Amino acid sequence: MGRKSRRGRGSSRNSKAQQTPRALPRDAAAFFGAETVEGPSWDFGRPYILRRVGAAGATKNYVCPGCNGTIFSGMSHIVAWPQEGGGRVDERRHWHTRCWDRR
Ligand SMILES: [Zn+2]
């Protein structure tokens, strides 16, 4: 078991949502307010997408990978994820702004 061949991802039948004439990179840099920066040293400085979350956007508690402390809801903080991951939700990490700066 376990032979999943999933080739040919390019076939986009049923693409009625044509918002932009040019193809956007699938690296989620198209997110509003996102920037690409050098990632944490423990991730070999891979390029990361970074997004700043304002206090109003922070509605949950998160664990910061920089200090293993809690980012409480209502705290503005950083969300970052590896650029090549394409911004999958499970790749995203929430950081204290200060911890991200010292990554
Ligand atoms: Zn932290």
PDB file of N, CA and C in Angstrom, residues 47-95:
ATOM      1  N   PRO A  47      14.178  31.285   3.257  1.00  0.00           N
ATOM      2  CA  PRO A  47      13.275  32.440   3.154  1.00  0.00           C
ATOM      3  C   PRO A  47      11.917  32.143   3.757  1.00  0.00           C
ATOM      4  N   TYR A  48      11.478  33.046   4.547  1.00  0.00           N
ATOM      5  CA  TYR A  48      10.184  32.926   5.202  1.00  0.00           C
ATOM      6  C   TYR A  48       9.263  34.059   4.752  1.00  0.00           C
ATOM      7  N   ILE A  49       8.014  33.739   4.736  1.00  0.00           N
ATOM      8  CA  ILE A  49       7.016  34.779   4.564  1.00  0.00           C
ATOM      9  C   ILE A  49       6.603  35.259   5.947  1.00  0.00           C
ATOM     10  N   LEU A  50       6.546  36.539   6.080  1.00  0.00           N
ATOM     11  CA  LEU A  50       6.257  37.110   7.390  1.00  0.00           C
ATOM     12  C   LEU A  50       5.022  37.980   7.296  1.00  0.00           C
ATOM     13  N   ARG A  51       4.175  37.851   8.265  1.00  0.00           N
ATOM     14  CA  ARG A  51       3.001  38.716   8.315  1.00  0.00           C
ATOM     15  C   ARG A  51       2.828  39.239   9.725  1.00  0.00           C
ATOM     16  N   ARG A  52       2.502  40.478   9.816  1.00  0.00           N
ATOM     17  CA  ARG A  52       2.281  41.053  11.146  1.00  0.00           C
ATOM     18  C   ARG A  52       0.803  40.992  11.478  1.00  0.00           C
ATOM     19  N   VAL A  53       0.531  40.510  12.645  1.00  0.00           N
ATOM     20  CA  VAL A  53      -0.858  40.412  13.092  1.00  0.00           C
ATOM     21  C   VAL A  53      -1.091  41.491  14.132  1.00  0.00           C
ATOM     22  N   GLY A  54      -2.053  42.312  13.886  1.00  0.00           N
ATOM     23  CA  GLY A  54      -2.375  43.360  14.843  1.00  0.00           C
ATOM     24  C   GLY A  54      -3.129  42.803  16.034  1.00  0.00           C
ATOM     25  N   ALA A  55      -3.240  43.616  17.039  1.00  0.00           N
ATOM     26  CA  ALA A  55      -3.907  43.160  18.254  1.00  0.00           C
ATOM     27  C   ALA A  55      -5.331  42.693  17.959  1.00  0.00           C
ATOM     28  N   ALA A  56      -5.987  43.374  17.052  1.00  0.00           N
ATOM     29  CA  ALA A  56      -7.370  43.010  16.749  1.00  0.00           C
ATOM     30  C   ALA A  56      -7.446  41.674  16.023  1.00  0.00           C
ATOM     31  N   GLY A  57      -6.375  41.315  15.330  1.00  0.00           N
ATOM     32  CA  GLY A  57      -6.394  40.066  14.581  1.00  0.00           C
ATOM     33  C   GLY A  57      -5.976  38.874  15.421  1.00  0.00           C
ATOM     34  N   ALA A  58      -5.482  39.121  16.604  1.00  0.00           N
ATOM     35  CA  ALA A  58      -5.015  38.036  17.462  1.00  0.00           C
ATOM     36  C   ALA A  58      -6.158  37.591  18.358  1.00  0.00           C
ATOM     37  N   THR A  59      -6.821  36.546  17.936  1.00  0.00           N
ATOM     38  CA  THR A  59      -8.021  36.132  18.655  1.00  0.00           C
ATOM     39  C   THR A  59      -7.821  34.835  19.427  1.00  0.00           C
ATOM     40  N   LYS A  60      -6.629  34.280  19.344  1.00  0.00           N
ATOM     41  CA  LYS A  60      -6.377  33.034  20.055  1.00  0.00           C
ATOM     42  C   LYS A  60      -5.028  33.123  20.751  1.00  0.00           C
ATOM     43  N   ASN A  61      -4.790  32.188  21.643  1.00  0.00           N
ATOM     44  CA  ASN A  61      -3.466  32.068  22.227  1.00  0.00           C
ATOM     45  C   ASN A  61      -2.613  31.160  21.354  1.00  0.00           C
ATOM     46  N   TYR A  62      -1.344  31.497  21.250  1.00  0.00           N
ATOM     47  CA  TYR A  62      -0.423  30.680  20.478  1.00  0.00           C
ATOM     48  C   TYR A  62       0.825  30.446  21.315  1.00  0.00           C
ATOM     49  N   VAL A  63       1.562  29.424  20.922  1.00  0.00           N
ATOM     50  CA  VAL A  63       2.848  29.178  21.574  1.00  0.00           C
ATOM     51  C   VAL A  63       3.946  29.673  20.645  1.00  0.00           C
ATOM     52  N   CYS A  64       4.781  30.512  21.173  1.00  0.00           N
ATOM     53  CA  CYS A  64       5.853  31.094  20.381  1.00  0.00           C
ATOM     54  C   CYS A  64       7.031  30.120  20.316  1.00  0.00           C
ATOM     55  N   PRO A  65       7.489  29.770  19.123  1.00  0.00           N
ATOM     56  CA  PRO A  65       8.601  28.831  19.015  1.00  0.00           C
ATOM     57  C   PRO A  65       9.927  29.449  19.431  1.00  0.00           C
ATOM     58  N   GLY A  66       9.956  30.757  19.592  1.00  0.00           N
ATOM     59  CA  GLY A  66      11.196  31.411  19.984  1.00  0.00           C
ATOM     60  C   GLY A  66      11.482  31.240  21.467  1.00  0.00           C
ATOM     61  N   CYS A  67      10.447  31.273  22.269  1.00  0.00           N
ATOM     62  CA  CYS A  67      10.653  31.213  23.720  1.00  0.00           C
ATOM     63  C   CYS A  67       9.758  30.173  24.374  1.00  0.00           C
ATOM     64  N   ASN A  68       8.941  29.500  23.598  1.00  0.00           N
ATOM     65  CA  ASN A  68       7.967  28.533  24.118  1.00  0.00           C
ATOM     66  C   ASN A  68       6.981  29.178  25.083  1.00  0.00           C
ATOM     67  N   GLY A  69       6.896  30.452  25.025  1.00  0.00           N
ATOM     68  CA  GLY A  69       5.931  31.150  25.865  1.00  0.00           C
ATOM     69  C   GLY A  69       4.637  31.370  25.100  1.00  0.00           C
ATOM     70  N   THR A  70       3.670  31.871  25.802  1.00  0.00           N
ATOM     71  CA  THR A  70       2.358  32.057  25.204  1.00  0.00           C
ATOM     72  C   THR A  70       2.230  33.443  24.597  1.00  0.00           C
ATOM     73  N   ILE A  71       1.666  33.474  23.416  1.00  0.00           N
ATOM     74  CA  ILE A  71       1.244  34.734  22.831  1.00  0.00           C
ATOM     75  C   ILE A  71      -0.248  34.834  23.112  1.00  0.00           C
ATOM     76  N   PHE A  72      -0.623  35.742  23.930  1.00  0.00           N
ATOM     77  CA  PHE A  72      -2.022  35.820  24.325  1.00  0.00           C
ATOM     78  C   PHE A  72      -2.835  36.541  23.273  1.00  0.00           C
ATOM     79  N   SER A  73      -4.084  36.190  23.221  1.00  0.00           N
ATOM     80  CA  SER A  73      -4.958  36.877  22.285  1.00  0.00           C
ATOM     81  C   SER A  73      -4.976  38.355  22.642  1.00  0.00           C
ATOM     82  N   GLY A  74      -5.019  39.161  21.619  1.00  0.00           N
ATOM     83  CA  GLY A  74      -4.984  40.594  21.829  1.00  0.00           C
ATOM     84  C   GLY A  74      -3.588  41.180  21.764  1.00  0.00           C
ATOM     85  N   MET A  75      -2.565  40.310  21.626  1.00  0.00           N
ATOM     86  CA  MET A  75      -1.205  40.801  21.456  1.00  0.00           C
ATOM     87  C   MET A  75      -0.873  40.832  19.977  1.00  0.00           C
ATOM     88  N   SER A  76      -0.370  41.937  19.510  1.00  0.00           N
ATOM     89  CA  SER A  76       0.108  41.953  18.136  1.00  0.00           C
ATOM     90  C   SER A  76       1.372  41.102  18.070  1.00  0.00           C
ATOM     91  N   HIS A  77       1.502  40.360  17.001  1.00  0.00           N
ATOM     92  CA  HIS A  77       2.636  39.449  16.895  1.00  0.00           C
ATOM     93  C   HIS A  77       2.955  39.178  15.438  1.00  0.00           C
ATOM     94  N   ILE A  78       3.799  38.186  15.199  1.00  0.00           N
ATOM     95  CA  ILE A  78       4.276  37.857  13.860  1.00  0.00           C
ATOM     96  C   ILE A  78       3.779  36.471  13.484  1.00  0.00           C
ATOM     97  N   VAL A  79       3.358  36.315  12.259  1.00  0.00           N
ATOM     98  CA  VAL A  79       3.126  34.979  11.731  1.00  0.00           C
ATOM     99  C   VAL A  79       4.137  34.763  10.617  1.00  0.00           C
ATOM    100  N   ALA A  80       4.784  33.621  10.638  1.00  0.00           N
ATOM    101  CA  ALA A  80       5.792  33.350   9.616  1.00  0.00           C
ATOM    102  C   ALA A  80       5.740  31.895   9.217  1.00  0.00           C
ATOM    103  N   TRP A  81       6.098  31.645   7.974  1.00  0.00           N
ATOM    104  CA  TRP A  81       6.112  30.270   7.485  1.00  0.00           C
ATOM    105  C   TRP A  81       7.106  30.185   6.333  1.00  0.00           C
ATOM    106  N   PRO A  82       7.633  28.989   6.107  1.00  0.00           N
ATOM    107  CA  PRO A  82       8.624  28.832   5.046  1.00  0.00           C
ATOM    108  C   PRO A  82       8.024  29.164   3.694  1.00  0.00           C
ATOM    109  N   GLN A  83       8.762  29.906   2.920  1.00  0.00           N
ATOM    110  CA  GLN A  83       8.252  30.343   1.631  1.00  0.00           C
ATOM    111  C   GLN A  83       7.922  29.157   0.743  1.00  0.00           C
ATOM    112  N   GLU A  84       8.778  28.138   0.761  1.00  0.00           N
ATOM    113  CA  GLU A  84       8.559  27.041  -0.173  1.00  0.00           C
ATOM    114  C   GLU A  84       7.427  26.128   0.266  1.00  0.00           C
ATOM    115  N   GLY A  85       6.959  26.300   1.482  1.00  0.00           N
ATOM    116  CA  GLY A  85       5.829  25.488   1.917  1.00  0.00           C
ATOM    117  C   GLY A  85       4.516  25.944   1.313  1.00  0.00           C
ATOM    118  N   GLY A  86       4.525  27.127   0.733  1.00  0.00           N
ATOM    119  CA  GLY A  86       3.310  27.612   0.114  1.00  0.00           C
ATOM    120  C   GLY A  86       2.289  28.141   1.109  1.00  0.00           C
ATOM    121  N   GLY A  87       2.706  28.314   2.354  1.00  0.00           N
ATOM    122  CA  GLY A  87       1.809  28.908   3.329  1.00  0.00           C
ATOM    123  C   GLY A  87       0.763  27.949   3.851  1.00  0.00           C
ATOM    124  N   ARG A  88       1.073  26.672   3.851  1.00  0.00           N
ATOM    125  CA  ARG A  88       0.122  25.724   4.440  1.00  0.00           C
ATOM    126  C   ARG A  88      -0.074  26.063   5.904  1.00  0.00           C
ATOM    127  N   VAL A  89      -1.282  25.896   6.338  1.00  0.00           N
ATOM    128  CA  VAL A  89      -1.630  26.337   7.683  1.00  0.00           C
ATOM    129  C   VAL A  89      -0.748  25.660   8.723  1.00  0.00           C
ATOM    130  N   ASP A  90      -0.460  24.382   8.525  1.00  0.00           N
ATOM    131  CA  ASP A  90       0.312  23.691   9.550  1.00  0.00           C
ATOM    132  C   ASP A  90       1.786  24.063   9.530  1.00  0.00           C
ATOM    133  N   GLU A  91       2.192  24.882   8.591  1.00  0.00           N
ATOM    134  CA  GLU A  91       3.575  25.352   8.553  1.00  0.00           C
ATOM    135  C   GLU A  91       3.724  26.695   9.242  1.00  0.00           C
ATOM    136  N   ARG A  92       2.627  27.278   9.562  1.00  0.00           N
ATOM    137  CA  ARG A  92       2.709  28.626  10.089  1.00  0.00           C
ATOM    138  C   ARG A  92       3.039  28.613  11.573  1.00  0.00           C
ATOM    139  N   ARG A  93       3.820  29.585  11.948  1.00  0.00           N
ATOM    140  CA  ARG A  93       4.168  29.736  13.351  1.00  0.00           C
ATOM    141  C   ARG A  93       3.885  31.152  13.792  1.00  0.00           C
ATOM    142  N   HIS A  94       3.428  31.255  14.991  1.00  0.00           N
ATOM    143  CA  HIS A  94       3.168  32.573  15.561  1.00  0.00           C
ATOM    144  C   HIS A  94       4.285  32.902  16.541  1.00  0.00           C
ATOM    145  N   TRP A  95       4.819  34.068  16.393  1.00  0.00           N
ATOM    146  CA  TRP A  95       5.979  34.489  17.191  1.00  0.00           C
ATOM    147  C   TRP A  95       5.663  35.786  17.917  1.00  0.00           C
TER     148      TRP A  95
END
